[in-house]
Short mmCIF file of C-alpha atoms in Angstrom, two decimals:
data_model
loop_
_atom_site.label_atom_id
_atom_site.label_comp_id
_atom_site.label_asym_id
_atom_site.label_seq_id
_atom_site.Cartn_x
_atom_site.Cartn_y
_atom_site.Cartn_z
CA MET H 318 -10.82 9.08 -21.23
CA ILE H 319 -7.72 9.75 -23.28
CA MET H 320 -8.32 8.46 -26.86
CA HIS H 321 -4.73 8.62 -28.25
CA ARG H 322 -2.49 7.84 -25.23
CA GLY H 323 0.60 7.68 -27.52
CA SER H 324 0.08 11.17 -28.74
CA SER H 325 -0.67 12.40 -25.28
CA LEU H 326 2.45 10.88 -23.95
CA LEU H 327 4.44 12.59 -26.67
CA HIS H 328 2.89 15.94 -25.43
CA ILE H 329 3.88 15.16 -21.84
CA TRP H 330 7.49 14.45 -22.86
CA GLN H 331 7.52 17.68 -25.02
CA GLY H 332 6.84 19.50 -21.70
CA ILE H 333 9.50 17.59 -19.93
CA GLU H 334 12.07 18.17 -22.80
CA ALA H 335 11.22 21.85 -22.76
CA LEU H 336 12.75 22.12 -19.32
CA PHE H 337 16.16 21.39 -20.86
CA PRO H 338 16.09 22.83 -24.34
CA ASP H 339 19.91 22.43 -24.91
CA VAL H 340 19.83 18.68 -24.60
CA ARG H 341 20.08 17.41 -28.25
CA ALA H 342 22.22 14.32 -27.89
CA GLU H 343 22.10 11.22 -25.73
CA ILE H 344 18.65 12.56 -24.95
CA SER H 345 17.32 9.63 -22.84
CA PHE H 346 20.41 9.34 -20.66
CA ARG H 347 20.90 13.11 -20.18
CA LEU H 348 17.29 13.93 -19.52
CA SER H 349 17.04 11.09 -16.96
CA LEU H 350 20.17 12.23 -15.31
CA LEU H 351 19.04 15.82 -15.11
CA ILE H 352 15.56 15.04 -13.98
CA ALA H 353 16.98 12.76 -11.18
CA GLN H 354 19.24 15.56 -10.07
CA LEU H 355 16.54 18.23 -10.32
CA ALA H 356 14.19 16.16 -8.18
CA LYS H 357 16.81 14.91 -5.67
CA ASP H 358 15.15 16.64 -2.69
CA VAL H 359 11.69 15.07 -3.35
CA ALA H 360 12.57 11.75 -4.80
CA ARG H 361 15.42 9.12 -4.87
CA ARG H 362 17.84 9.93 -7.76
CA SER H 363 18.40 6.34 -8.76
CA GLU H 364 14.71 5.55 -8.81
CA THR H 365 13.81 8.75 -10.71
CA TYR H 366 16.58 8.05 -13.19
CA GLN H 367 15.29 4.44 -13.90
CA ARG H 368 11.72 5.70 -14.23
CA CYS H 369 12.74 8.36 -16.65
CA ARG H 370 14.59 5.92 -18.78
CA LYS H 371 11.65 3.62 -19.00
CA SER H 372 9.19 6.29 -19.67
CA TYR H 373 11.38 7.77 -22.43
CA ASP H 374 11.45 4.31 -24.01
CA HIS H 375 7.56 4.33 -24.02
CA ARG H 376 7.73 7.92 -25.50
CA SER H 377 10.11 6.58 -28.28
CA GLN H 378 7.79 3.83 -29.05
CA ALA H 379 4.93 6.13 -29.46
CA ALA H 380 7.01 8.52 -31.60
CA HIS H 381 8.14 5.76 -33.90
CA GLY H 382 4.85 4.07 -34.54
CA GLY H 383 5.08 1.40 -31.87
CA GLN H 384 2.13 0.43 -29.73
CA LEU H 385 1.97 1.30 -26.00
CA GLN H 386 0.99 -1.45 -23.63
CA LYS H 387 -2.62 -1.89 -22.99
CA GLY H 388 -3.88 0.21 -20.05
CA PRO H 389 -2.98 3.72 -18.99
CA GLU H 390 0.32 2.86 -17.06
CA ALA H 391 2.79 4.29 -19.51
CA TRP H 392 0.87 7.56 -19.78
CA VAL H 393 0.27 7.83 -16.01
CA GLU H 394 4.07 7.27 -15.44
CA GLY H 395 4.91 10.07 -17.99
CA TRP H 396 2.39 12.39 -16.37
CA ASN H 397 3.83 11.65 -12.90
CA LEU H 398 7.22 12.48 -13.97
CA LEU H 399 6.16 15.76 -15.40
CA CYS H 400 4.40 16.47 -12.14
CA LEU H 401 7.56 15.44 -10.24
CA CYS H 402 9.60 18.04 -12.26
CA MET H 403 7.08 20.71 -11.43
CA LYS H 404 7.15 19.75 -7.77
CA ALA H 405 11.03 19.81 -7.73
CA ILE H 406 11.05 23.28 -9.43
CA MET H 407 8.54 24.60 -6.87
CA ALA H 408 10.53 23.13 -3.94
CA ARG H 409 13.74 24.67 -5.42
CA GLY H 410 12.12 28.02 -6.16
CA ASN H 411 13.62 27.93 -9.69
CA LEU H 412 14.69 25.70 -12.60
CA PRO H 413 18.36 25.31 -12.56
CA ASN H 414 20.09 25.00 -15.93
CA GLU H 415 21.93 21.87 -17.16
CA GLN H 416 25.35 23.12 -16.03
CA ASP H 417 24.11 23.96 -12.57
CA LEU H 418 22.57 20.46 -12.07
CA ILE H 419 25.74 18.84 -13.30
CA GLY H 420 27.70 20.93 -10.84
CA GLU H 421 25.43 19.89 -8.05
CA ALA H 422 25.90 16.20 -8.95
CA LEU H 423 29.59 16.51 -8.88
CA ILE H 424 29.90 18.06 -5.39
#
């Protein structure tokens, strides 16, 4: 049982954000776009993008003192996104940087 889901969700997103340390502006948009491109071979980009945006909103609620919904759904979704990132990195055999992912998306 996770006693502090909000804090735990913040830790999950710290892990996700650590994958792209140069993202410092338009964070929700850029991380969502990069994760969608990273995971393109293991998940639908449009779906991944929307999932990331929603989960980042939950992360922001937790970070700024808001209450998460009752139930574990927001936490589980954050965890699933972190796992999706790891699965995508393993499938690719590496972690592309931000510029490489943008280049892929523009091809």
